[in-house]
Structures are given as C-alpha cells and as structure tokens.
C-alpha cells in the first residue's frame, strides 16, 4: 500500500487491526465508530450504578451486623 489516507469505519477487533496494520505501513488512518469506545463486541462496560448498588448493600449489611 502507498502512504495515502485510510478511513476505517468500525473500531471493533477487525477495524482496529486493519487500522493498526495500515498505520504501521505509513498510511494516515482515521477510525470512526458509532460508539464511544473501541473494541466493538469485545468492549467492556463499567456499570457505576451496579457498583453503587453493591456498595449500598455492603453498608446495609454492615449496619445490620453492628
Ligand atoms: C460474549 C462473546 C464471546 C465471544 N467469544 C469469541 C471467541 O471465543 N472466539 C472468537 O473468535 N470470537 C468470539 N466472539 C466474537 C468476537 O467478539 C467477534 O467475532 C469480533 O469481536 C468481531 O469483531 P469485528 O471487528 O468484526 O466486529 P465488531 O466487534 O462488531 O465491531 C464492529 C464495530 O463497528 C462499529 N460500527 C458498526 N456499524 C457502524 C456504523 N454504521 N458506523 C460507525 N461504526 C459502526 C460498531 O460500533 C463496532 O464497534 C465473541 C463475542 C461475544 C459477544
């Protein structure tokens, strides 16, 4: 490939690998994804609400045992 520009639509596993390989070959790469994270179906999520719920459960259990 030459050193032209490449736009990759989708930052999932395949898009990320293609983007990486193209950049390694000197291409100017832009990656676009509809989501706010990379990894596509391999991405993970942090559920703050769930953590809040777990913290609340521990506090509640602590109060019950005091
Ligand atoms: C629970 C689970 C377990 C798995 N286990 C395995 C396993 O053991 N082995 C295995 O080989 N595979 C496994 N897979 C499958 C593996 O995750 C997928 O094959 C791989 O992630 C697909 O990568 P991809 O880049 O092709 O697609 P995706 O990961 O789907 O990425 C596509 C990206 O494109 C974006 N996109 C889509 N449309 C647009 C648009 N119009 N504009 C902008 N962005 C767009 C999406 O937001 C996404 O980020 C598993 C999947 C899951 C969910």
Short mmCIF file of N, CA, C and O and ligand atoms in Angstrom, two decimals:
data_model
loop_
_atom_site.label_atom_id
_atom_site.label_comp_id
_atom_site.label_asym_id
_atom_site.label_seq_id
_atom_site.Cartn_x
_atom_site.Cartn_y
_atom_site.Cartn_z
N UNK A 1 0.83 -1.20 0.00
CA UNK A 1 0.00 0.00 0.00
C UNK A 1 0.87 1.25 0.00
O UNK A 1 1.99 1.24 0.50
N UNK A 2 0.31 2.34 -0.51
CA UNK A 2 1.06 3.59 -0.50
C UNK A 2 0.78 4.36 0.79
O UNK A 2 0.15 3.84 1.69
N UNK A 3 1.28 5.60 0.86
CA UNK A 3 1.13 6.37 2.09
C UNK A 3 -0.08 7.29 2.03
O UNK A 3 -0.06 8.38 2.56
N UNK A 4 -1.14 6.86 1.41
CA UNK A 4 -2.35 7.67 1.31
C UNK A 4 -3.17 7.55 2.58
O UNK A 4 -2.79 6.89 3.53
N UNK A 5 -4.31 8.20 2.57
CA UNK A 5 -5.18 8.21 3.74
C UNK A 5 -6.15 7.03 3.70
O UNK A 5 -6.56 6.59 2.64
N UNK A 6 -6.50 6.57 4.90
CA UNK A 6 -7.47 5.47 5.01
C UNK A 6 -8.45 5.82 6.12
O UNK A 6 -8.05 6.23 7.21
N UNK A 7 -9.73 5.66 5.84
CA UNK A 7 -10.75 5.81 6.88
C UNK A 7 -11.34 4.43 7.15
O UNK A 7 -11.82 3.76 6.24
N UNK A 8 -11.27 4.01 8.41
CA UNK A 8 -11.82 2.72 8.82
C UNK A 8 -13.11 2.99 9.58
O UNK A 8 -13.12 3.74 10.56
N UNK A 9 -14.19 2.42 9.12
CA UNK A 9 -15.48 2.58 9.82
C UNK A 9 -15.67 1.34 10.69
O UNK A 9 -15.84 0.24 10.19
N UNK A 10 -15.64 1.57 11.98
CA UNK A 10 -15.80 0.47 12.94
C UNK A 10 -14.50 0.21 13.66
O UNK A 10 -13.48 -0.12 13.04
N UNK A 11 -14.52 0.42 14.99
CA UNK A 11 -13.31 0.21 15.81
C UNK A 11 -13.40 -1.09 16.60
O UNK A 11 -12.89 -1.19 17.71
N UNK A 12 -14.06 -2.07 16.00
CA UNK A 12 -14.08 -3.39 16.61
C UNK A 12 -12.73 -4.07 16.40
O UNK A 12 -11.76 -3.44 15.96
N UNK A 13 -12.66 -5.34 16.73
CA UNK A 13 -11.39 -6.07 16.61
C UNK A 13 -10.82 -5.96 15.19
O UNK A 13 -9.65 -5.63 15.01
N UNK A 14 -11.67 -6.21 14.21
CA UNK A 14 -11.19 -6.22 12.83
C UNK A 14 -10.76 -4.82 12.39
O UNK A 14 -9.67 -4.65 11.82
N UNK A 15 -11.60 -3.82 12.67
CA UNK A 15 -11.27 -2.45 12.28
C UNK A 15 -10.00 -1.96 12.95
O UNK A 15 -9.17 -1.30 12.33
N UNK A 16 -9.86 -2.30 14.25
CA UNK A 16 -8.67 -1.86 14.99
C UNK A 16 -7.41 -2.49 14.42
O UNK A 16 -6.37 -1.82 14.30
N UNK A 17 -7.50 -3.76 14.05
CA UNK A 17 -6.32 -4.45 13.50
C UNK A 17 -5.97 -3.87 12.13
O UNK A 17 -4.80 -3.61 11.84
N UNK A 18 -6.99 -3.65 11.31
CA UNK A 18 -6.74 -3.07 9.98
C UNK A 18 -6.12 -1.68 10.13
O UNK A 18 -5.13 -1.34 9.45
N UNK A 19 -6.67 -0.86 11.06
CA UNK A 19 -6.15 0.48 11.28
C UNK A 19 -4.70 0.43 11.74
O UNK A 19 -3.85 1.19 11.26
N UNK A 20 -4.42 -0.48 12.66
CA UNK A 20 -3.06 -0.61 13.19
C UNK A 20 -2.09 -1.02 12.09
O UNK A 20 -1.01 -0.42 11.93
N UNK A 21 -2.48 -2.02 11.31
CA UNK A 21 -1.60 -2.52 10.25
C UNK A 21 -1.37 -1.45 9.18
O UNK A 21 -0.24 -1.31 8.68
N UNK A 22 -2.43 -0.70 8.85
CA UNK A 22 -2.30 0.35 7.84
C UNK A 22 -1.37 1.46 8.35
O UNK A 22 -0.53 1.96 7.60
N UNK A 23 -1.53 1.82 9.64
CA UNK A 23 -0.66 2.85 10.22
C UNK A 23 0.78 2.39 10.24
O UNK A 23 1.71 3.17 9.99
N UNK A 24 0.98 1.10 10.54
CA UNK A 24 2.33 0.54 10.53
C UNK A 24 2.97 0.65 9.16
O UNK A 24 4.19 0.75 9.04
N UNK A 25 2.13 0.63 8.13
CA UNK A 25 2.63 0.73 6.75
C UNK A 25 2.73 2.17 6.28
O UNK A 25 2.95 2.43 5.10
N UNK A 26 2.50 3.11 7.19
CA UNK A 26 2.72 4.51 6.86
C UNK A 26 1.50 5.27 6.39
O UNK A 26 1.60 6.44 6.02
N UNK A 27 0.34 4.61 6.42
CA UNK A 27 -0.86 5.32 5.98
C UNK A 27 -1.37 6.23 7.09
O UNK A 27 -1.17 5.95 8.27
N UNK A 28 -2.03 7.32 6.70
CA UNK A 28 -2.67 8.21 7.66
C UNK A 28 -4.08 7.68 7.88
O UNK A 28 -4.90 7.71 6.97
N UNK A 29 -4.32 7.17 9.08
CA UNK A 29 -5.56 6.43 9.34
C UNK A 29 -6.49 7.21 10.25
O UNK A 29 -6.08 7.77 11.27
N UNK A 30 -7.75 7.23 9.88
CA UNK A 30 -8.81 7.78 10.73
C UNK A 30 -9.79 6.65 11.02
O UNK A 30 -10.21 5.94 10.10
N UNK A 31 -10.12 6.47 12.29
CA UNK A 31 -11.07 5.42 12.67
C UNK A 31 -12.34 6.09 13.19
O UNK A 31 -12.28 6.98 14.05
N UNK A 32 -13.46 5.66 12.64
CA UNK A 32 -14.77 6.21 13.05
C UNK A 32 -15.59 5.07 13.63
O UNK A 32 -15.62 3.97 13.08
N UNK A 33 -16.22 5.35 14.76
CA UNK A 33 -17.11 4.34 15.33
C UNK A 33 -18.35 5.03 15.88
O UNK A 33 -18.28 6.13 16.41
N UNK A 34 -19.47 4.37 15.76
CA UNK A 34 -20.72 4.97 16.26
C UNK A 34 -20.79 4.95 17.78
O UNK A 34 -21.57 5.68 18.37
N UNK A 35 -19.98 4.11 18.38
CA UNK A 35 -19.97 4.04 19.84
C UNK A 35 -18.84 4.90 20.39
O UNK A 35 -17.97 5.36 19.66
N UNK A 36 -18.84 5.07 21.71
CA UNK A 36 -17.84 5.93 22.34
C UNK A 36 -16.64 5.15 22.84
O UNK A 36 -15.81 5.68 23.57
N UNK A 37 -16.56 3.87 22.51
CA UNK A 37 -15.43 3.08 22.95
C UNK A 37 -14.93 2.21 21.80
O UNK A 37 -15.66 1.94 20.86
N UNK A 38 -13.69 1.77 21.91
CA UNK A 38 -13.14 0.86 20.90
C UNK A 38 -13.34 -0.57 21.37
O UNK A 38 -13.61 -0.84 22.53
N UNK A 39 -13.20 -1.50 20.44
CA UNK A 39 -13.30 -2.91 20.79
C UNK A 39 -14.55 -3.58 20.27
O UNK A 39 -14.61 -4.81 20.22
N UNK A 40 -15.55 -2.79 19.90
CA UNK A 40 -16.78 -3.39 19.38
C UNK A 40 -17.36 -4.38 20.37
O UNK A 40 -17.53 -4.07 21.54
N UNK A 41 -17.64 -5.57 19.88
CA UNK A 41 -18.25 -6.60 20.74
C UNK A 41 -17.28 -7.11 21.79
O UNK A 41 -17.68 -7.83 22.70
N UNK A 42 -16.00 -6.76 21.64
CA UNK A 42 -15.03 -7.16 22.67
C UNK A 42 -14.94 -6.11 23.77
O UNK A 42 -14.25 -6.32 24.74
N UNK A 43 -15.64 -4.98 23.61
CA UNK A 43 -15.58 -3.94 24.63
C UNK A 43 -16.21 -4.39 25.93
O UNK A 43 -16.95 -5.37 25.99
N UNK A 44 -15.88 -3.66 26.98
CA UNK A 44 -16.49 -3.95 28.28
C UNK A 44 -17.09 -2.66 28.82
O UNK A 44 -16.74 -1.56 28.40
N UNK A 45 -17.96 -2.80 29.75
CA UNK A 45 -18.68 -1.66 30.31
C UNK A 45 -18.53 -1.67 31.82
O UNK A 45 -18.48 -2.73 32.44
N UNK A 46 -18.46 -0.46 32.37
CA UNK A 46 -18.43 -0.35 33.82
C UNK A 46 -19.78 0.23 34.26
O UNK A 46 -20.13 1.33 33.87
N UNK A 47 -20.48 -0.54 35.03
CA UNK A 47 -21.81 -0.11 35.47
C UNK A 47 -21.69 0.55 36.83
O UNK A 47 -21.66 -0.12 37.86
N UNK A 48 -21.58 1.89 36.82
CA UNK A 48 -21.43 2.60 38.08
C UNK A 48 -22.64 2.39 38.97
O UNK A 48 -22.52 2.30 40.18
N UNK A 49 -23.79 2.31 38.35
CA UNK A 49 -25.00 2.11 39.15
C UNK A 49 -24.93 0.78 39.90
O UNK A 49 -25.31 0.68 41.06
N UNK A 50 -24.42 -0.26 39.24
CA UNK A 50 -24.31 -1.56 39.88
C UNK A 50 -23.31 -1.50 41.04
O UNK A 50 -23.55 -2.06 42.11
N UNK A 51 -22.20 -0.78 40.82
CA UNK A 51 -21.23 -0.65 41.91
C UNK A 51 -21.83 0.10 43.08
O UNK A 51 -21.59 -0.24 44.23
N UNK A 52 -22.58 1.14 42.75
CA UNK A 52 -23.27 1.88 43.81
C UNK A 52 -24.19 0.95 44.57
O UNK A 52 -24.28 1.01 45.80
N UNK A 53 -24.87 0.08 43.83
CA UNK A 53 -25.80 -0.85 44.47
C UNK A 53 -25.04 -1.82 45.38
O UNK A 53 -25.48 -2.12 46.50
N UNK A 54 -23.88 -2.27 44.91
CA UNK A 54 -23.09 -3.21 45.72
C UNK A 54 -22.56 -2.51 46.98
O UNK A 54 -22.62 -3.06 48.08
N UNK A 55 -22.08 -1.27 46.81
CA UNK A 55 -21.59 -0.51 47.97
C UNK A 55 -22.71 -0.31 48.98
O UNK A 55 -22.51 -0.46 50.19
N UNK A 56 -23.88 0.01 48.48
CA UNK A 56 -25.02 0.21 49.37
C UNK A 56 -25.36 -1.08 50.10
O UNK A 56 -25.68 -1.07 51.31
N UNK A 57 -25.26 -2.19 49.40
CA UNK A 57 -25.57 -3.49 50.03
C UNK A 57 -24.56 -3.79 51.15
O UNK A 57 -24.94 -4.28 52.23
N UNK A 58 -23.26 -3.49 50.90
CA UNK A 58 -22.25 -3.73 51.94
C UNK A 58 -22.50 -2.84 53.15
O UNK A 58 -22.39 -3.29 54.29
N UNK A 59 -22.82 -1.57 52.89
CA UNK A 59 -23.09 -0.65 54.00
C UNK A 59 -24.29 -1.13 54.81
O UNK A 59 -24.28 -1.14 56.04
N UNK A 60 -25.30 -1.56 54.09
CA UNK A 60 -26.51 -2.03 54.74
C UNK A 60 -26.22 -3.27 55.57
O UNK A 60 -26.64 -3.38 56.73
N UNK A 61 -25.45 -4.20 54.99
CA UNK A 61 -25.10 -5.42 55.72
C UNK A 61 -24.27 -5.09 56.95
O UNK A 61 -24.45 -5.68 58.03
N UNK A 62 -23.34 -4.11 56.79
CA UNK A 62 -22.51 -3.69 57.92
C UNK A 62 -23.35 -3.16 59.06
O UNK A 62 -23.13 -3.50 60.23
N UNK A 63 -24.35 -2.34 58.72
CA UNK A 63 -25.22 -1.77 59.75
C UNK A 63 -26.00 -2.86 60.45
O UNK A 63 -26.21 -2.82 61.66
N UNK A 64 -26.42 -3.87 59.69
CA UNK A 64 -27.21 -4.96 60.29
C UNK A 64 -26.37 -5.76 61.27
O UNK A 64 -26.88 -6.31 62.25
N UNK A 65 -25.05 -5.85 61.01
CA UNK A 65 -24.19 -6.68 61.85
C UNK A 65 -23.58 -5.90 63.02
O UNK A 65 -23.02 -6.51 63.93
N UNK A 66 -23.67 -4.55 62.98
CA UNK A 66 -23.10 -3.74 64.08
C UNK A 66 -23.86 -3.99 65.37
O UNK A 66 -25.04 -4.24 65.40
C1 LIG B 1 -19.66 -12.91 24.62
C2 LIG B 1 -18.86 -13.09 23.34
C3 LIG B 1 -17.90 -14.06 23.27
C4 LIG B 1 -17.15 -14.25 22.12
N1 LIG B 1 -16.21 -15.23 22.07
C5 LIG B 1 -15.48 -15.41 20.97
C6 LIG B 1 -14.47 -16.40 20.93
O1 LIG B 1 -14.24 -17.13 21.89
N2 LIG B 1 -13.76 -16.55 19.79
C7 LIG B 1 -13.99 -15.76 18.70
O2 LIG B 1 -13.32 -15.95 17.70
N3 LIG B 1 -14.93 -14.83 18.73
C8 LIG B 1 -15.68 -14.62 19.82
N4 LIG B 1 -16.65 -13.67 19.84
C9 LIG B 1 -16.90 -12.93 18.64
C10 LIG B 1 -15.95 -11.78 18.54
O3 LIG B 1 -16.22 -10.88 19.61
C11 LIG B 1 -16.27 -11.12 17.25
O4 LIG B 1 -16.08 -12.03 16.20
C12 LIG B 1 -15.37 -9.94 16.98
O5 LIG B 1 -15.32 -9.08 18.09
C13 LIG B 1 -15.93 -9.23 15.78
O6 LIG B 1 -15.10 -8.10 15.53
P1 LIG B 1 -15.48 -7.13 14.38
O7 LIG B 1 -14.46 -6.03 14.41
O8 LIG B 1 -15.66 -7.85 13.10
O9 LIG B 1 -16.94 -6.60 14.72
P2 LIG B 1 -17.45 -5.79 16.00
O10 LIG B 1 -16.73 -6.16 17.22
O11 LIG B 1 -18.93 -5.95 15.98
O12 LIG B 1 -17.09 -4.29 15.66
C14 LIG B 1 -17.81 -3.53 14.73
C15 LIG B 1 -17.64 -2.08 15.10
O13 LIG B 1 -18.21 -1.30 14.06
C16 LIG B 1 -19.00 -0.29 14.65
N5 LIG B 1 -20.00 0.08 13.67
C17 LIG B 1 -20.94 -0.71 13.12
N6 LIG B 1 -21.67 -0.05 12.24
C18 LIG B 1 -21.17 1.21 12.23
C19 LIG B 1 -21.52 2.38 11.50
N7 LIG B 1 -22.52 2.38 10.61
N8 LIG B 1 -20.79 3.50 11.72
C20 LIG B 1 -19.79 3.51 12.63
N9 LIG B 1 -19.40 2.43 13.34
C21 LIG B 1 -20.10 1.30 13.13
C22 LIG B 1 -19.55 -0.89 15.91
O14 LIG B 1 -19.91 0.08 16.87
C23 LIG B 1 -18.37 -1.73 16.39
O15 LIG B 1 -17.50 -1.03 17.25
C24 LIG B 1 -17.40 -13.45 20.98
C25 LIG B 1 -18.38 -12.44 21.05
C26 LIG B 1 -19.10 -12.25 22.22
C27 LIG B 1 -20.15 -11.16 22.28
#
